[in-house]
PDB file of C-alpha atoms in Angstrom:
ATOM      1  CA  UNK M   1       7.019 -19.274  12.276  1.00 81.00           C
ATOM      2  CA  UNK M   2       9.525 -16.834  11.215  1.00 90.00           C
ATOM      3  CA  UNK M   3      11.061 -19.139   7.746  1.00 92.00           C
ATOM      4  CA  UNK M   4       7.323 -19.422   6.906  1.00 92.00           C
ATOM      5  CA  UNK M   5       6.841 -15.760   6.715  1.00 95.00           C
ATOM      6  CA  UNK M   6       9.598 -15.750   4.637  1.00 96.00           C
ATOM      7  CA  UNK M   7       8.379 -17.751   2.222  1.00 96.00           C
ATOM      8  CA  UNK M   8       4.187 -17.113   1.912  1.00 96.00           C
ATOM      9  CA  UNK M   9       5.805 -13.202   2.428  1.00 97.00           C
ATOM     10  CA  UNK M  10       7.428 -13.553  -0.739  1.00 98.00           C
ATOM     11  CA  UNK M  11       4.829 -15.494  -3.123  1.00 98.00           C
ATOM     12  CA  UNK M  12       2.206 -12.741  -1.871  1.00 97.00           C
ATOM     13  CA  UNK M  13       4.798  -9.999  -3.195  1.00 97.00           C
ATOM     14  CA  UNK M  14       5.305 -12.422  -6.021  1.00 98.00           C
ATOM     15  CA  UNK M  15       2.374 -13.262  -7.228  1.00 97.00           C
ATOM     16  CA  UNK M  16       0.455  -9.526  -6.312  1.00 97.00           C
ATOM     17  CA  UNK M  17       3.383  -7.525  -8.184  1.00 97.00           C
ATOM     18  CA  UNK M  18       2.655  -9.767 -11.290  1.00 97.00           C
ATOM     19  CA  UNK M  19      -0.998  -8.490 -11.305  1.00 97.00           C
ATOM     20  CA  UNK M  20       1.276  -5.174 -12.979  1.00 97.00           C
ATOM     21  CA  UNK M  21       2.453  -7.262 -15.132  1.00 97.00           C
ATOM     22  CA  UNK M  22      -0.393  -9.542 -16.430  1.00 97.00           C
ATOM     23  CA  UNK M  23      -3.578  -6.692 -15.791  1.00 97.00           C
ATOM     24  CA  UNK M  24      -1.795  -3.352 -16.845  1.00 97.00           C
ATOM     25  CA  UNK M  25       2.156  -3.778 -18.360  1.00 97.00           C
ATOM     26  CA  UNK M  26       0.818  -6.819 -20.682  1.00 97.00           C
ATOM     27  CA  UNK M  27      -1.683  -4.856 -22.085  1.00 96.00           C
ATOM     28  CA  UNK M  28      -1.670  -1.323 -22.371  1.00 97.00           C
ATOM     29  CA  UNK M  29       2.597  -2.511 -24.706  1.00 96.00           C
ATOM     30  CA  UNK M  30      -0.271  -4.513 -26.900  1.00 96.00           C
ATOM     31  CA  UNK M  31      -2.059  -1.954 -27.729  1.00 95.00           C
ATOM     32  CA  UNK M  32       0.812  -0.171 -27.944  1.00 94.00           C
ATOM     33  CA  UNK M  33       2.046  -2.579 -31.063  1.00 94.00           C
ATOM     34  CA  UNK M  34      -1.277  -3.380 -32.320  1.00 92.00           C
ATOM     35  CA  UNK M  35      -3.946  -1.203 -31.458  1.00 84.00           C
ATOM     36  CA  UNK M  36      -5.509   2.219 -33.377  1.00 86.00           C
ATOM     37  CA  UNK M  37      -6.098   3.631 -30.200  1.00 90.00           C
ATOM     38  CA  UNK M  38      -3.215   3.921 -28.188  1.00 94.00           C
ATOM     39  CA  UNK M  39      -3.378   4.323 -24.207  1.00 95.00           C
ATOM     40  CA  UNK M  40       1.021   4.758 -24.605  1.00 95.00           C
ATOM     41  CA  UNK M  41       3.490   4.492 -27.114  1.00 94.00           C
ATOM     42  CA  UNK M  42       5.936   1.769 -25.877  1.00 94.00           C
ATOM     43  CA  UNK M  43       8.693   3.899 -24.854  1.00 93.00           C
ATOM     44  CA  UNK M  44       6.294   5.608 -22.600  1.00 95.00           C
ATOM     45  CA  UNK M  45       5.816   2.274 -20.997  1.00 96.00           C
ATOM     46  CA  UNK M  46       8.836   2.411 -18.324  1.00 95.00           C
ATOM     47  CA  UNK M  47       7.520   6.200 -17.648  1.00 95.00           C
ATOM     48  CA  UNK M  48       4.785   5.196 -16.008  1.00 96.00           C
ATOM     49  CA  UNK M  49       5.575   1.365 -14.602  1.00 97.00           C
ATOM     50  CA  UNK M  50       9.051   2.262 -13.862  1.00 95.00           C
ATOM     51  CA  UNK M  51      11.769  -0.860 -14.218  1.00 96.00           C
ATOM     52  CA  UNK M  52       8.930  -3.165 -12.312  1.00 97.00           C
ATOM     53  CA  UNK M  53       9.396  -6.194 -14.536  1.00 96.00           C
ATOM     54  CA  UNK M  54      13.486  -6.850 -13.371  1.00 96.00           C
ATOM     55  CA  UNK M  55      11.648  -6.534  -9.699  1.00 98.00           C
ATOM     56  CA  UNK M  56       8.243  -9.283 -10.088  1.00 98.00           C
ATOM     57  CA  UNK M  57      11.986 -10.805 -12.165  1.00 97.00           C
ATOM     58  CA  UNK M  58      13.612 -11.402  -8.918  1.00 97.00           C
ATOM     59  CA  UNK M  59      10.976 -11.826  -6.676  1.00 98.00           C
ATOM     60  CA  UNK M  60      10.759 -14.658  -9.099  1.00 98.00           C
ATOM     61  CA  UNK M  61      14.199 -15.525  -8.485  1.00 97.00           C
ATOM     62  CA  UNK M  62      14.260 -15.745  -5.371  1.00 97.00           C
ATOM     63  CA  UNK M  63      10.897 -17.485  -4.618  1.00 97.00           C
ATOM     64  CA  UNK M  64      11.898 -20.290  -6.391  1.00 97.00           C
ATOM     65  CA  UNK M  65      15.335 -20.213  -4.115  1.00 97.00           C
ATOM     66  CA  UNK M  66      12.693 -20.339  -1.058  1.00 97.00           C
ATOM     67  CA  UNK M  67      10.984 -23.247  -2.893  1.00 96.00           C
ATOM     68  CA  UNK M  68      13.896 -25.390  -3.096  1.00 96.00           C
ATOM     69  CA  UNK M  69      14.986 -24.478   0.979  1.00 94.00           C
ATOM     70  CA  UNK M  70      11.661 -23.623   2.940  1.00 92.00           C
ATOM     71  CA  UNK M  71       9.748 -26.316   1.635  1.00 93.00           C
ATOM     72  CA  UNK M  72      10.873 -29.532  -0.496  1.00 94.00           C
ATOM     73  CA  UNK M  73      13.980 -29.154   1.486  1.00 93.00           C
ATOM     74  CA  UNK M  74      13.074 -27.954   5.051  1.00 91.00           C
ATOM     75  CA  UNK M  75      14.947 -29.187   8.743  1.00 92.00           C
ATOM     76  CA  UNK M  76      15.605 -27.216  11.898  1.00 90.00           C
ATOM     77  CA  UNK M  77      19.781 -26.993  10.498  1.00 93.00           C
ATOM     78  CA  UNK M  78      18.469 -25.546   7.020  1.00 94.00           C
ATOM     79  CA  UNK M  79      19.592 -21.739   5.965  1.00 95.00           C
ATOM     80  CA  UNK M  80      19.080 -19.183   4.368  1.00 96.00           C
ATOM     81  CA  UNK M  81      20.526 -16.549   4.666  1.00 97.00           C
ATOM     82  CA  UNK M  82      23.577 -17.086   2.623  1.00 97.00           C
ATOM     83  CA  UNK M  83      20.099 -16.877   0.070  1.00 97.00           C
ATOM     84  CA  UNK M  84      20.085 -13.606   0.630  1.00 97.00           C
ATOM     85  CA  UNK M  85      23.830 -12.696   0.237  1.00 97.00           C
ATOM     86  CA  UNK M  86      23.549 -13.616  -3.171  1.00 97.00           C
ATOM     87  CA  UNK M  87      20.514 -12.499  -3.770  1.00 97.00           C
ATOM     88  CA  UNK M  88      21.676  -9.226  -2.011  1.00 96.00           C
ATOM     89  CA  UNK M  89      23.521  -6.650  -5.101  1.00 94.00           C
ATOM     90  CA  UNK M  90      20.493  -7.635  -7.468  1.00 96.00           C
ATOM     91  CA  UNK M  91      18.489  -6.153  -4.444  1.00 97.00           C
ATOM     92  CA  UNK M  92      19.976  -2.291  -5.408  1.00 94.00           C
ATOM     93  CA  UNK M  93      17.554  -2.328  -8.480  1.00 95.00           C
ATOM     94  CA  UNK M  94      15.028  -1.459  -6.066  1.00 96.00           C
ATOM     95  CA  UNK M  95      16.737   1.759  -5.680  1.00 94.00           C
ATOM     96  CA  UNK M  96      16.580   2.776  -9.245  1.00 93.00           C
ATOM     97  CA  UNK M  97      13.208   1.975  -8.494  1.00 95.00           C
ATOM     98  CA  UNK M  98      12.620   3.869  -5.311  1.00 93.00           C
ATOM     99  CA  UNK M  99      14.007   7.064  -7.339  1.00 91.00           C
ATOM    100  CA  UNK M 100      12.275   7.659 -10.148  1.00 92.00           C
ATOM    101  CA  UNK M 101       8.434   5.860  -7.842  1.00 93.00           C
ATOM    102  CA  UNK M 102       7.816   9.606  -8.377  1.00 91.00           C
ATOM    103  CA  UNK M 103       8.138  10.721 -11.415  1.00 93.00           C
ATOM    104  CA  UNK M 104       6.513   6.976 -12.616  1.00 95.00           C
ATOM    105  CA  UNK M 105       3.651   8.644 -10.444  1.00 94.00           C
ATOM    106  CA  UNK M 106       3.656  11.862 -12.023  1.00 94.00           C
ATOM    107  CA  UNK M 107       3.688   9.995 -15.031  1.00 96.00           C
ATOM    108  CA  UNK M 108       0.524   7.673 -15.120  1.00 96.00           C
ATOM    109  CA  UNK M 109      -1.111  10.257 -13.649  1.00 95.00           C
ATOM    110  CA  UNK M 110      -1.177  13.264 -15.864  1.00 96.00           C
ATOM    111  CA  UNK M 111      -0.935   9.882 -19.195  1.00 96.00           C
ATOM    112  CA  UNK M 112      -4.592   9.807 -17.644  1.00 96.00           C
ATOM    113  CA  UNK M 113      -4.588  13.743 -17.682  1.00 95.00           C
ATOM    114  CA  UNK M 114      -4.129  14.297 -21.180  1.00 95.00           C
ATOM    115  CA  UNK M 115      -5.622  10.353 -22.878  1.00 96.00           C
ATOM    116  CA  UNK M 116      -9.073   9.830 -21.593  1.00 96.00           C
ATOM    117  CA  UNK M 117      -8.934   6.842 -23.382  1.00 96.00           C
ATOM    118  CA  UNK M 118      -6.402   4.949 -21.310  1.00 96.00           C
ATOM    119  CA  UNK M 119      -8.112   6.491 -18.270  1.00 96.00           C
ATOM    120  CA  UNK M 120     -11.349   4.666 -18.945  1.00 97.00           C
ATOM    121  CA  UNK M 121      -8.439   1.081 -19.258  1.00 96.00           C
ATOM    122  CA  UNK M 122      -7.300   2.100 -16.032  1.00 97.00           C
ATOM    123  CA  UNK M 123     -10.715   2.615 -14.324  1.00 96.00           C
ATOM    124  CA  UNK M 124     -11.657  -0.741 -15.885  1.00 96.00           C
ATOM    125  CA  UNK M 125      -9.114  -2.937 -14.608  1.00 96.00           C
ATOM    126  CA  UNK M 126      -9.866  -1.371 -10.896  1.00 94.00           C
ATOM    127  CA  UNK M 127     -13.429  -1.905 -10.684  1.00 94.00           C
ATOM    128  CA  UNK M 128     -13.527  -5.277 -12.650  1.00 93.00           C
ATOM    129  CA  UNK M 129     -10.232  -7.549 -10.929  1.00 94.00           C
ATOM    130  CA  UNK M 130     -10.184  -5.028  -7.824  1.00 94.00           C
ATOM    131  CA  UNK M 131      -6.360  -3.454  -8.687  1.00 93.00           C
ATOM    132  CA  UNK M 132      -5.302  -0.293  -7.422  1.00 93.00           C
ATOM    133  CA  UNK M 133      -3.037   0.534  -8.919  1.00 95.00           C
ATOM    134  CA  UNK M 134      -1.265   3.070  -6.717  1.00 93.00           C
ATOM    135  CA  UNK M 135      -1.392   0.350  -3.843  1.00 93.00           C
ATOM    136  CA  UNK M 136       0.620  -2.358  -5.898  1.00 96.00           C
ATOM    137  CA  UNK M 137       2.580   0.080  -7.428  1.00 96.00           C
ATOM    138  CA  UNK M 138       3.793   1.374  -3.462  1.00 94.00           C
ATOM    139  CA  UNK M 139       5.091  -2.454  -2.090  1.00 96.00           C
ATOM    140  CA  UNK M 140       7.995  -2.364  -3.699  1.00 96.00           C
ATOM    141  CA  UNK M 141       9.195   0.259  -1.846  1.00 94.00           C
ATOM    142  CA  UNK M 142       8.686  -1.502   1.577  1.00 93.00           C
ATOM    143  CA  UNK M 143       9.915  -4.609   0.261  1.00 96.00           C
ATOM    144  CA  UNK M 144      13.652  -3.726   1.473  1.00 96.00           C
ATOM    145  CA  UNK M 145      12.402  -2.705   4.321  1.00 95.00           C
ATOM    146  CA  UNK M 146      10.236  -5.640   4.947  1.00 96.00           C
ATOM    147  CA  UNK M 147      12.895  -8.505   4.380  1.00 97.00           C
ATOM    148  CA  UNK M 148      15.559  -6.309   6.977  1.00 96.00           C
ATOM    149  CA  UNK M 149      13.027  -6.570   9.703  1.00 96.00           C
ATOM    150  CA  UNK M 150      12.094 -10.678   8.537  1.00 96.00           C
ATOM    151  CA  UNK M 151      15.470 -11.289   8.837  1.00 97.00           C
ATOM    152  CA  UNK M 152      16.121  -9.444  11.948  1.00 97.00           C
ATOM    153  CA  UNK M 153      13.056 -10.903  13.511  1.00 96.00           C
ATOM    154  CA  UNK M 154      14.951 -14.816  12.328  1.00 96.00           C
ATOM    155  CA  UNK M 155      18.384 -14.239  13.771  1.00 97.00           C
ATOM    156  CA  UNK M 156      16.568 -13.693  17.009  1.00 95.00           C
ATOM    157  CA  UNK M 157      15.489 -17.109  16.873  1.00 93.00           C
ATOM    158  CA  UNK M 158      18.389 -18.321  15.446  1.00 95.00           C
ATOM    159  CA  UNK M 159      21.024 -20.660  17.976  1.00 95.00           C
ATOM    160  CA  UNK M 160      24.239 -18.609  17.471  1.00 96.00           C
ATOM    161  CA  UNK M 161      26.006 -22.182  16.848  1.00 96.00           C
ATOM    162  CA  UNK M 162      23.401 -22.617  13.924  1.00 96.00           C
ATOM    163  CA  UNK M 163      24.971 -23.021  10.570  1.00 96.00           C
ATOM    164  CA  UNK M 164      23.165 -19.310   9.033  1.00 97.00           C
ATOM    165  CA  UNK M 165      23.562 -18.282  12.124  1.00 97.00           C
ATOM    166  CA  UNK M 166      27.152 -16.371  10.222  1.00 97.00           C
ATOM    167  CA  UNK M 167      25.305 -16.264   7.037  1.00 97.00           C
ATOM    168  CA  UNK M 168      21.734 -14.401   9.408  1.00 98.00           C
ATOM    169  CA  UNK M 169      24.218 -12.030  10.872  1.00 98.00           C
ATOM    170  CA  UNK M 170      26.412 -11.296   6.912  1.00 98.00           C
ATOM    171  CA  UNK M 171      22.901 -10.761   5.652  1.00 97.00           C
ATOM    172  CA  UNK M 172      20.908  -8.237   7.926  1.00 98.00           C
ATOM    173  CA  UNK M 173      23.917  -5.643   7.773  1.00 97.00           C
ATOM    174  CA  UNK M 174      24.224  -5.978   2.789  1.00 96.00           C
ATOM    175  CA  UNK M 175      20.357  -5.457   3.750  1.00 97.00           C
ATOM    176  CA  UNK M 176      20.557  -2.778   6.102  1.00 96.00           C
ATOM    177  CA  UNK M 177      23.216  -1.339   3.475  1.00 95.00           C
ATOM    178  CA  UNK M 178      21.177  -1.568   0.998  1.00 95.00           C
ATOM    179  CA  UNK M 179      18.081   0.245   2.662  1.00 94.00           C
ATOM    180  CA  UNK M 180      19.548   2.698   4.131  1.00 93.00           C
ATOM    181  CA  UNK M 181      20.249   3.742   0.474  1.00 92.00           C
ATOM    182  CA  UNK M 182      17.273   2.978  -1.128  1.00 90.00           C
ATOM    183  CA  UNK M 183      15.492   5.521   1.867  1.00 88.00           C
ATOM    184  CA  UNK M 184      18.555   8.353   0.499  1.00 86.00           C
ATOM    185  CA  UNK M 185      17.490   7.744  -2.706  1.00 81.00           C
ATOM    186  CA  UNK M 186      13.267   8.491  -1.587  1.00 77.00           C
ATOM    187  CA  UNK M 187      14.825  11.388   0.291  1.00 70.00           C
ATOM    188  CA  UNK M 188      16.414  13.281  -2.333  1.00 68.00           C
ATOM    189  CA  UNK M 189      14.155  12.712  -5.192  1.00 58.00           C
ATOM    190  CA  UNK M 190      10.917  12.962  -3.748  1.00 50.00           C
ATOM    191  CA  UNK M 191       8.883  15.811  -2.968  1.00 50.00           C
ATOM    192  CA  UNK M 192       8.518  16.584   0.693  1.00 55.00           C
ATOM    193  CA  UNK M 193       4.910  15.769   0.807  1.00 54.00           C
ATOM    194  CA  UNK M 194       5.409  12.742  -1.245  1.00 55.00           C
ATOM    195  CA  UNK M 195       8.056  11.458   0.628  1.00 53.00           C
ATOM    196  CA  UNK M 196       6.636  11.371   3.383  1.00 60.00           C
ATOM    197  CA  UNK M 197       4.209   9.041   2.672  1.00 59.00           C
ATOM    198  CA  UNK M 198       6.384   6.806   1.150  1.00 55.00           C
ATOM    199  CA  UNK M 199       8.876   6.743   4.324  1.00 57.00           C
ATOM    200  CA  UNK M 200       5.829   5.942   6.629  1.00 60.00           C
ATOM    201  CA  UNK M 201       4.413   3.791   3.873  1.00 59.00           C
ATOM    202  CA  UNK M 202       6.993   1.719   4.395  1.00 53.00           C
ATOM    203  CA  UNK M 203       7.629   1.615   8.229  1.00 55.00           C
ATOM    204  CA  UNK M 204       4.250   1.078   9.229  1.00 58.00           C
ATOM    205  CA  UNK M 205       2.351  -3.203   8.703  1.00 55.00           C
ATOM    206  CA  UNK M 206      -1.023  -3.527   9.283  1.00 57.00           C
ATOM    207  CA  UNK M 207      -2.810  -0.563   7.771  1.00 57.00           C
ATOM    208  CA  UNK M 208      -6.463  -1.556   6.517  1.00 50.00           C
ATOM    209  CA  UNK M 209      -5.171   0.435   3.013  1.00 54.00           C
ATOM    210  CA  UNK M 210      -2.117   2.396   2.159  1.00 56.00           C
ATOM    211  CA  UNK M 211      -0.956   5.575   2.581  1.00 57.00           C
ATOM    212  CA  UNK M 212      -0.373   6.854  -0.971  1.00 53.00           C
ATOM    213  CA  UNK M 213      -4.093   7.552  -2.132  1.00 53.00           C
ATOM    214  CA  UNK M 214      -4.362   9.865  -5.275  1.00 47.00           C
ATOM    215  CA  UNK M 215      -7.158  11.550  -3.194  1.00 49.00           C
ATOM    216  CA  UNK M 216      -4.223  12.100  -0.018  1.00 56.00           C
ATOM    217  CA  UNK M 217      -2.800  14.858   1.506  1.00 57.00           C
ATOM    218  CA  UNK M 218      -0.516  15.187   5.074  1.00 57.00           C
ATOM    219  CA  UNK M 219      -2.501  17.737   7.335  1.00 48.00           C
ATOM    220  CA  UNK M 220       0.065  17.472  10.528  1.00 53.00           C
ATOM    221  CA  UNK M 221       2.614  15.625  11.335  1.00 59.00           C
ATOM    222  CA  UNK M 222       4.226  16.494  15.411  1.00 56.00           C
ATOM    223  CA  UNK M 223       4.504  13.916  18.912  1.00 55.00           C
ATOM    224  CA  UNK M 224       2.815  14.146  21.720  1.00 55.00           C
ATOM    225  CA  UNK M 225       2.455  13.584  25.559  1.00 51.00           C
ATOM    226  CA  UNK M 226      -0.801  11.749  26.519  1.00 54.00           C
ATOM    227  CA  UNK M 227      -1.549  12.761  29.916  1.00 52.00           C
ATOM    228  CA  UNK M 228      -0.828  10.136  33.288  1.00 53.00           C
ATOM    229  CA  UNK M 229       1.104   8.307  30.486  1.00 53.00           C
ATOM    230  CA  UNK M 230       4.595   7.098  31.085  1.00 54.00           C
ATOM    231  CA  UNK M 231       7.050   6.073  28.391  1.00 58.00           C
ATOM    232  CA  UNK M 232       7.369   6.760  24.948  1.00 58.00           C
ATOM    233  CA  UNK M 233       5.356  10.226  23.237  1.00 62.00           C
ATOM    234  CA  UNK M 234       2.483   8.976  20.895  1.00 62.00           C
ATOM    235  CA  UNK M 235       3.416  10.028  17.331  1.00 61.00           C
ATOM    236  CA  UNK M 236       0.058  11.479  15.163  1.00 65.00           C
ATOM    237  CA  UNK M 237      -0.218  12.008  11.661  1.00 66.00           C
ATOM    238  CA  UNK M 238      -3.588  13.642  10.222  1.00 62.00           C
ATOM    239  CA  UNK M 239      -4.005  12.722   6.089  1.00 61.00           C
ATOM    240  CA  UNK M 240      -7.104  13.926   4.310  1.00 50.00           C
TER     241      UNK M 240
END
């Protein structure tokens, strides 16, 4: 079940990120080259979307590896830990993305403010294709913690004498190290408000919508003990 989730999760992730390239980056790039009324200058696109194309390409390669091992050639003795070890150095591009995440969000917003034509384009993409750019752009911030969680769940179900056990242990160590670097990049470069939202969004699952929204701010957060309840306290966060 966990192995299947690793594949389906990557497939869904890749398909979602590809929407950024197809409906936003490619269209804006084309407009910047041939349009009389430009949404953005071509050189501004990386400032608004970061290194998202590098992450998309990495996910595409990873998905191909998963497809070969987990779909086409699956067997109970199949390995996957070595794939994560192989790609671990390349996951460092997530650090760059997360480090610049707040800056790209601010730049994208400022571009829409100063250019009504660009704002209309973004609104139409949202309306026609039901795509919220903020919800899509937050996905890479959440991805490395997700890899770590999936690997931790997988090793719980893996016997110690399985040929993948040692590689899974090594993969978890490497992915955990990268997760720490990504979290540090968020801590060091985001404002307090956005930093908290990004970190919460990367840790929580099962929400009806992404925490990060243009209109949303954090009003209050606190630890609460419920009367007549024992065990760990509840952690409450109030948003606008």
